[in-house]
């Protein structure tokens, strides 16, 4: 369930006028920006952008980029974009970052429908004049390249049909490869990158029932190389996205120095989807409400904006 509290009777033209007023004169009224955009869903935000353009012949996204700064600017910028365009930006930033974050690519592959993923790839090409697959390939190598390019290239079957005989067979194939420490085995890559989510779940459940342990634990290796870690992360995200996102937030907050990019990414991308469940999982795992943890680790208008998306006014 979503945490966003959207006001259904809002007027796009009235919101556009209020945002213009918030950006006019000396200093920006950040509280006004947050009170408006923090309570509008994706459709409403798009209508506001259109109204702003029609009334003032100006791009609202660029105006707010100019008016805001720091973590708040990045959060509002990403919140303001259409979801597919936002995901394209997140993917590009992750790939260009010196410490590349492959989690973003994994999240696109396993939390979006095939149609949504296709929309992201179209938005990526439109914005960067290159394909997402091309950029992933140019920033990775070897098995990691095969895994990540494979994840975003496939149009996965969306039905619920499961072939239990196939699940049994491929569970044994996975086990054989893992016993040989051949984590980069082409059959592992084939199964993970091509099978439907229900079929993959059946295979991994059979693996756990047969061997008494989840496959992610068997994939642990002394080498702990980038490919193996990415493969484990891929499987965790596919098996339980709620637990996966809770861990992303927990790591973003608990490690020395808050990882604002990761924290912002999860809150902004999940606020209209399943952030309430992620908050519940966070409390279950940490015995602290997520909004309290966020309030403790952030400050100012950035904190106010995140709390608004969490459905908790500062």
Tab-separated table of C-alpha atoms in Angstrom:
chain	number	residue	atom	x	y	z
A	1	UNK	CA	0.000	0.000	0.000
A	2	UNK	CA	1.034	3.570	-0.691
A	3	UNK	CA	2.002	6.090	1.970
A	4	UNK	CA	1.356	9.121	-0.210
A	5	UNK	CA	-1.596	11.196	0.991
A	6	UNK	CA	-2.871	12.838	-2.207
A	7	UNK	CA	-5.606	15.493	-2.238
A	8	UNK	CA	-8.045	14.436	-4.942
A	9	UNK	CA	-9.758	17.811	-5.414
A	10	UNK	CA	-6.553	19.748	-6.137
A	11	UNK	CA	-6.536	22.094	-9.142
A	12	UNK	CA	-3.475	21.826	-11.437
A	13	UNK	CA	-3.681	25.497	-12.468
A	14	UNK	CA	-4.085	26.669	-8.857
A	15	UNK	CA	-1.135	24.476	-7.824
A	16	UNK	CA	0.938	25.909	-10.674
A	17	UNK	CA	0.168	29.445	-9.506
A	18	UNK	CA	1.072	28.614	-5.908
A	19	UNK	CA	4.353	27.042	-7.012
A	20	UNK	CA	5.165	30.114	-9.100
A	21	UNK	CA	4.513	32.265	-6.053
A	22	UNK	CA	6.731	29.983	-3.911
A	23	UNK	CA	9.593	30.504	-6.378
A	24	UNK	CA	9.083	34.245	-6.834
A	25	UNK	CA	11.164	36.942	-5.225
A	26	UNK	CA	13.977	36.588	-2.712
A	27	UNK	CA	14.260	33.077	-1.378
A	28	UNK	CA	12.155	30.037	-2.159
A	29	UNK	CA	9.238	28.955	0.002
A	30	UNK	CA	10.324	25.314	0.349
A	31	UNK	CA	7.486	24.533	2.749
A	32	UNK	CA	4.928	25.583	0.136
A	33	UNK	CA	6.627	23.442	-2.531
A	34	UNK	CA	6.588	20.432	-0.198
A	35	UNK	CA	2.985	20.964	0.915
A	36	UNK	CA	1.829	20.935	-2.710
A	37	UNK	CA	3.990	18.348	-4.473
A	38	UNK	CA	4.219	16.099	-1.413
A	39	UNK	CA	0.453	15.574	-1.612
A	40	UNK	CA	0.005	14.961	-5.345
A	41	UNK	CA	0.121	11.636	-7.176
A	42	UNK	CA	1.963	11.032	-10.460
A	43	UNK	CA	-1.016	11.976	-12.635
A	44	UNK	CA	-1.620	15.171	-10.674
A	45	UNK	CA	2.054	16.143	-10.823
A	46	UNK	CA	2.053	15.703	-14.592
A	47	UNK	CA	-1.010	17.956	-14.901
A	48	UNK	CA	0.691	20.563	-12.702
A	49	UNK	CA	3.766	20.532	-14.958
A	50	UNK	CA	1.553	20.947	-18.015
A	51	UNK	CA	-0.419	23.786	-16.425
A	52	UNK	CA	2.781	25.535	-15.327
A	53	UNK	CA	4.187	25.303	-18.853
A	54	UNK	CA	0.969	26.648	-20.398
A	55	UNK	CA	0.609	29.548	-17.946
A	56	UNK	CA	4.251	30.638	-17.604
A	57	UNK	CA	5.932	29.127	-20.697
A	58	UNK	CA	8.467	27.602	-18.358
A	59	UNK	CA	9.485	24.079	-17.356
A	60	UNK	CA	8.536	23.523	-13.707
A	61	UNK	CA	11.134	20.795	-13.232
A	62	UNK	CA	13.929	23.112	-14.375
A	63	UNK	CA	12.567	25.982	-12.286
A	64	UNK	CA	12.627	23.870	-9.133
A	65	UNK	CA	16.110	22.620	-10.004
A	66	UNK	CA	17.206	26.254	-9.980
A	67	UNK	CA	15.297	27.207	-6.827
A	68	UNK	CA	16.155	24.247	-4.598
A	69	UNK	CA	19.495	22.747	-3.594
A	70	UNK	CA	21.182	19.750	-2.029
A	71	UNK	CA	19.348	16.571	-1.110
A	72	UNK	CA	15.973	18.318	-1.256
A	73	UNK	CA	16.550	19.391	-4.863
A	74	UNK	CA	17.471	15.877	-5.946
A	75	UNK	CA	14.496	14.352	-4.121
A	76	UNK	CA	11.978	16.852	-5.523
A	77	UNK	CA	13.484	16.565	-9.006
A	78	UNK	CA	13.061	12.789	-9.035
A	79	UNK	CA	9.600	12.979	-7.506
A	80	UNK	CA	8.492	15.457	-10.180
A	81	UNK	CA	9.460	13.313	-13.162
A	82	UNK	CA	7.141	10.801	-14.803
A	83	UNK	CA	7.863	7.376	-13.236
A	84	UNK	CA	9.456	5.909	-16.385
A	85	UNK	CA	11.617	8.993	-16.920
A	86	UNK	CA	12.604	8.984	-13.248
A	87	UNK	CA	13.680	5.353	-13.421
A	88	UNK	CA	15.721	6.128	-16.532
A	89	UNK	CA	17.503	8.929	-14.651
A	90	UNK	CA	18.128	6.691	-11.640
A	91	UNK	CA	19.607	3.987	-13.868
A	92	UNK	CA	21.888	6.435	-15.644
A	93	UNK	CA	23.100	8.016	-12.403
A	94	UNK	CA	23.787	4.567	-10.945
A	95	UNK	CA	25.805	3.515	-13.978
A	96	UNK	CA	27.829	6.749	-14.123
A	97	UNK	CA	28.585	6.775	-10.419
A	98	UNK	CA	32.172	5.880	-9.567
A	99	UNK	CA	30.818	3.343	-7.073
A	100	UNK	CA	28.261	1.853	-9.428
A	101	UNK	CA	25.070	0.709	-7.749
A	102	UNK	CA	23.707	-2.303	-9.596
A	103	UNK	CA	20.748	-2.455	-7.223
A	104	UNK	CA	18.949	0.127	-9.363
A	105	UNK	CA	19.126	-2.128	-12.433
A	106	UNK	CA	17.954	-5.120	-10.392
A	107	UNK	CA	15.022	-3.135	-9.006
A	108	UNK	CA	13.910	-2.186	-12.512
A	109	UNK	CA	14.056	-5.804	-13.625
A	110	UNK	CA	12.097	-7.311	-10.738
A	111	UNK	CA	9.709	-4.631	-9.456
A	112	UNK	CA	8.367	-3.406	-12.797
A	113	UNK	CA	6.048	-5.169	-15.195
A	114	UNK	CA	7.428	-5.930	-18.684
A	115	UNK	CA	5.413	-2.986	-20.016
A	116	UNK	CA	6.771	-0.628	-17.351
A	117	UNK	CA	10.333	-1.778	-17.984
A	118	UNK	CA	9.852	-1.208	-21.714
A	119	UNK	CA	8.620	2.333	-20.962
A	120	UNK	CA	11.770	2.970	-18.890
A	121	UNK	CA	13.977	1.762	-21.741
A	122	UNK	CA	12.137	4.034	-24.190
A	123	UNK	CA	12.547	6.982	-21.801
A	124	UNK	CA	16.240	6.142	-21.419
A	125	UNK	CA	16.802	6.172	-25.181
A	126	UNK	CA	14.873	9.423	-25.555
A	127	UNK	CA	16.834	11.161	-22.801
A	128	UNK	CA	20.365	9.817	-23.398
A	129	UNK	CA	20.302	8.805	-27.088
A	130	UNK	CA	21.601	5.360	-26.152
A	131	UNK	CA	19.921	2.168	-25.043
A	132	UNK	CA	19.925	1.108	-21.396
A	133	UNK	CA	21.421	-2.219	-22.433
A	134	UNK	CA	24.221	-0.425	-24.287
A	135	UNK	CA	25.159	1.646	-21.249
A	136	UNK	CA	25.021	-1.336	-18.890
A	137	UNK	CA	27.296	-3.265	-21.240
A	138	UNK	CA	29.776	-0.377	-21.507
A	139	UNK	CA	30.055	-0.060	-17.706
A	140	UNK	CA	30.339	-3.759	-16.851
A	141	UNK	CA	32.190	-6.827	-18.081
A	142	UNK	CA	32.165	-10.624	-18.221
A	143	UNK	CA	29.476	-12.475	-16.261
A	144	UNK	CA	28.238	-9.311	-14.545
A	145	UNK	CA	27.515	-7.813	-17.958
A	146	UNK	CA	25.669	-10.948	-19.049
A	147	UNK	CA	23.578	-10.942	-15.886
A	148	UNK	CA	22.560	-7.269	-15.870
A	149	UNK	CA	22.003	-6.929	-19.611
A	150	UNK	CA	19.999	-10.145	-19.507
A	151	UNK	CA	17.791	-8.850	-16.693
A	152	UNK	CA	16.645	-5.777	-18.615
A	153	UNK	CA	16.589	-7.309	-22.097
A	154	UNK	CA	13.983	-10.004	-21.540
A	155	UNK	CA	10.228	-9.455	-21.797
A	156	UNK	CA	9.277	-11.874	-19.019
A	157	UNK	CA	6.104	-13.889	-19.198
A	158	UNK	CA	3.621	-12.350	-16.742
A	159	UNK	CA	1.229	-15.275	-16.264
A	160	UNK	CA	0.920	-17.384	-13.116
A	161	UNK	CA	1.409	-20.767	-14.782
A	162	UNK	CA	4.147	-22.872	-13.191
A	163	UNK	CA	5.734	-26.074	-14.476
A	164	UNK	CA	6.660	-28.006	-11.323
A	165	UNK	CA	8.584	-30.630	-13.262
A	166	UNK	CA	10.701	-27.875	-14.811
A	167	UNK	CA	11.158	-26.265	-11.396
A	168	UNK	CA	12.485	-29.551	-10.039
A	169	UNK	CA	14.830	-29.976	-12.991
A	170	UNK	CA	16.213	-26.452	-12.864
A	171	UNK	CA	16.561	-26.581	-9.097
A	172	UNK	CA	18.910	-29.540	-9.570
A	173	UNK	CA	20.785	-27.690	-12.317
A	174	UNK	CA	21.335	-24.760	-9.969
A	175	UNK	CA	22.498	-27.075	-7.181
A	176	UNK	CA	25.016	-28.818	-9.426
A	177	UNK	CA	26.502	-25.532	-10.573
A	178	UNK	CA	26.711	-24.229	-7.007
A	179	UNK	CA	28.353	-27.405	-5.715
A	180	UNK	CA	31.030	-26.886	-8.348
A	181	UNK	CA	31.367	-23.229	-7.242
A	182	UNK	CA	30.476	-22.337	-10.835
A	183	UNK	CA	28.382	-19.335	-9.848
A	184	UNK	CA	28.917	-17.882	-13.319
A	185	UNK	CA	27.594	-21.018	-15.006
A	186	UNK	CA	25.613	-20.166	-18.125
A	187	UNK	CA	22.662	-22.201	-16.845
A	188	UNK	CA	22.397	-20.033	-13.715
A	189	UNK	CA	22.357	-16.947	-15.908
A	190	UNK	CA	19.801	-18.475	-18.257
A	191	UNK	CA	17.396	-19.458	-15.490
A	192	UNK	CA	17.625	-16.182	-13.549
A	193	UNK	CA	17.348	-13.902	-16.578
A	194	UNK	CA	14.639	-15.673	-18.598
A	195	UNK	CA	12.136	-17.459	-16.365
A	196	UNK	CA	8.909	-15.831	-15.205
A	197	UNK	CA	8.769	-14.731	-11.586
A	198	UNK	CA	6.286	-17.468	-10.537
A	199	UNK	CA	8.431	-20.096	-12.279
A	200	UNK	CA	11.571	-18.779	-10.597
A	201	UNK	CA	9.841	-18.788	-7.217
A	202	UNK	CA	8.800	-22.411	-7.715
A	203	UNK	CA	12.375	-23.351	-8.624
A	204	UNK	CA	13.890	-21.546	-5.648
A	205	UNK	CA	11.262	-22.915	-3.241
A	206	UNK	CA	12.015	-26.430	-4.471
A	207	UNK	CA	15.717	-25.727	-3.994
A	208	UNK	CA	15.136	-24.688	-0.392
A	209	UNK	CA	12.858	-27.657	0.350
A	210	UNK	CA	15.286	-30.100	-1.224
A	211	UNK	CA	18.481	-28.767	0.324
A	212	UNK	CA	17.241	-27.190	3.571
A	213	UNK	CA	18.749	-23.812	2.809
A	214	UNK	CA	17.989	-20.831	0.601
A	215	UNK	CA	20.044	-20.537	-2.548
A	216	UNK	CA	21.386	-17.132	-1.479
A	217	UNK	CA	23.189	-18.733	1.454
A	218	UNK	CA	24.729	-21.356	-0.806
A	219	UNK	CA	25.865	-18.577	-3.138
A	220	UNK	CA	28.069	-17.091	-0.439
A	221	UNK	CA	31.688	-17.434	-1.339
A	222	UNK	CA	35.016	-16.453	0.169
A	223	UNK	CA	35.772	-14.406	-2.919
A	224	UNK	CA	32.685	-12.198	-2.411
A	225	UNK	CA	33.259	-10.747	-5.883
A	226	UNK	CA	31.007	-8.172	-7.514
A	227	UNK	CA	29.239	-10.695	-9.727
A	228	UNK	CA	28.381	-13.080	-6.875
A	229	UNK	CA	27.112	-10.266	-4.657
A	230	UNK	CA	24.985	-8.921	-7.507
A	231	UNK	CA	23.561	-12.374	-8.202
A	232	UNK	CA	22.589	-12.787	-4.538
A	233	UNK	CA	21.026	-9.326	-4.482
A	234	UNK	CA	19.073	-10.162	-7.648
A	235	UNK	CA	17.580	-13.257	-6.072
A	236	UNK	CA	16.728	-11.486	-2.801
A	237	UNK	CA	14.925	-8.712	-4.670
A	238	UNK	CA	12.953	-11.207	-6.721
A	239	UNK	CA	11.986	-13.428	-3.771
A	240	UNK	CA	10.778	-10.672	-1.430
A	241	UNK	CA	10.886	-7.054	-2.654
A	242	UNK	CA	9.507	-5.717	0.656
A	243	UNK	CA	12.331	-7.270	2.699
A	244	UNK	CA	14.798	-6.239	0.031
A	245	UNK	CA	13.782	-2.559	0.155
A	246	UNK	CA	13.716	-2.593	3.955
A	247	UNK	CA	17.327	-3.722	3.910
A	248	UNK	CA	18.281	-1.025	1.399
A	249	UNK	CA	16.807	1.618	3.726
A	250	UNK	CA	18.332	0.031	6.829
A	251	UNK	CA	21.779	0.035	5.252
A	252	UNK	CA	21.295	3.601	4.026
A	253	UNK	CA	20.528	4.770	7.556
A	254	UNK	CA	22.630	2.546	9.800
A	255	UNK	CA	25.998	2.709	8.101
A	256	UNK	CA	28.373	5.513	9.026
A	257	UNK	CA	27.022	8.529	7.200
A	258	UNK	CA	23.536	8.390	5.723
A	259	UNK	CA	23.317	7.265	2.091
A	260	UNK	CA	20.811	9.906	0.980
A	261	UNK	CA	20.708	8.660	-2.620
A	262	UNK	CA	19.558	5.178	-1.604
A	263	UNK	CA	17.157	6.528	1.023
A	264	UNK	CA	15.620	9.004	-1.415
A	265	UNK	CA	15.379	6.400	-4.171
A	266	UNK	CA	13.346	3.945	-2.122
A	267	UNK	CA	11.001	6.534	-0.620
A	268	UNK	CA	10.404	8.375	-3.895
A	269	UNK	CA	9.892	5.256	-6.015
A	270	UNK	CA	7.795	3.278	-3.512
A	271	UNK	CA	5.631	6.031	-1.918
A	272	UNK	CA	2.853	5.414	-4.446
A	273	UNK	CA	3.219	1.637	-4.390
A	274	UNK	CA	4.185	-0.413	-1.334
A	275	UNK	CA	6.022	1.892	1.079
A	276	UNK	CA	3.530	1.183	3.859
A	277	UNK	CA	4.490	-2.500	3.803
A	278	UNK	CA	8.163	-1.540	3.738
A	279	UNK	CA	7.591	0.664	6.798
A	280	UNK	CA	5.876	-2.220	8.589
A	281	UNK	CA	8.771	-4.538	7.732
A	282	UNK	CA	11.246	-1.928	8.961
A	283	UNK	CA	9.480	-1.677	12.305
A	284	UNK	CA	9.291	-5.467	12.580
A	285	UNK	CA	13.010	-5.787	11.854
A	286	UNK	CA	14.303	-2.804	13.866
A	287	UNK	CA	11.634	-2.041	16.530
A	288	UNK	CA	11.767	1.615	15.467
A	289	UNK	CA	9.224	3.365	13.207
A	290	UNK	CA	10.815	4.257	9.882
A	291	UNK	CA	9.638	7.865	10.044
A	292	UNK	CA	11.445	8.292	13.379
A	293	UNK	CA	14.621	6.772	11.943
A	294	UNK	CA	14.438	9.040	8.893
A	295	UNK	CA	13.778	12.111	11.083
A	296	UNK	CA	16.835	11.273	13.187
A	297	UNK	CA	19.182	10.863	10.226
A	298	UNK	CA	18.024	13.784	8.046
A	299	UNK	CA	17.332	17.457	8.606
A	300	UNK	CA	15.626	20.597	7.365
A	301	UNK	CA	13.351	20.689	4.342
A	302	UNK	CA	14.809	17.433	3.020
A	303	UNK	CA	13.598	15.706	6.184
A	304	UNK	CA	10.215	17.442	5.889
A	305	UNK	CA	9.791	16.255	2.299
A	306	UNK	CA	10.684	12.616	3.046
A	307	UNK	CA	8.353	12.536	6.048
A	308	UNK	CA	5.547	13.962	3.898
A	309	UNK	CA	6.014	11.130	1.376
A	310	UNK	CA	6.012	8.677	4.285
A	311	UNK	CA	2.583	10.054	5.254
A	312	UNK	CA	4.014	11.609	8.405
A	313	UNK	CA	4.033	15.395	8.616
A	314	UNK	CA	7.010	16.881	10.461
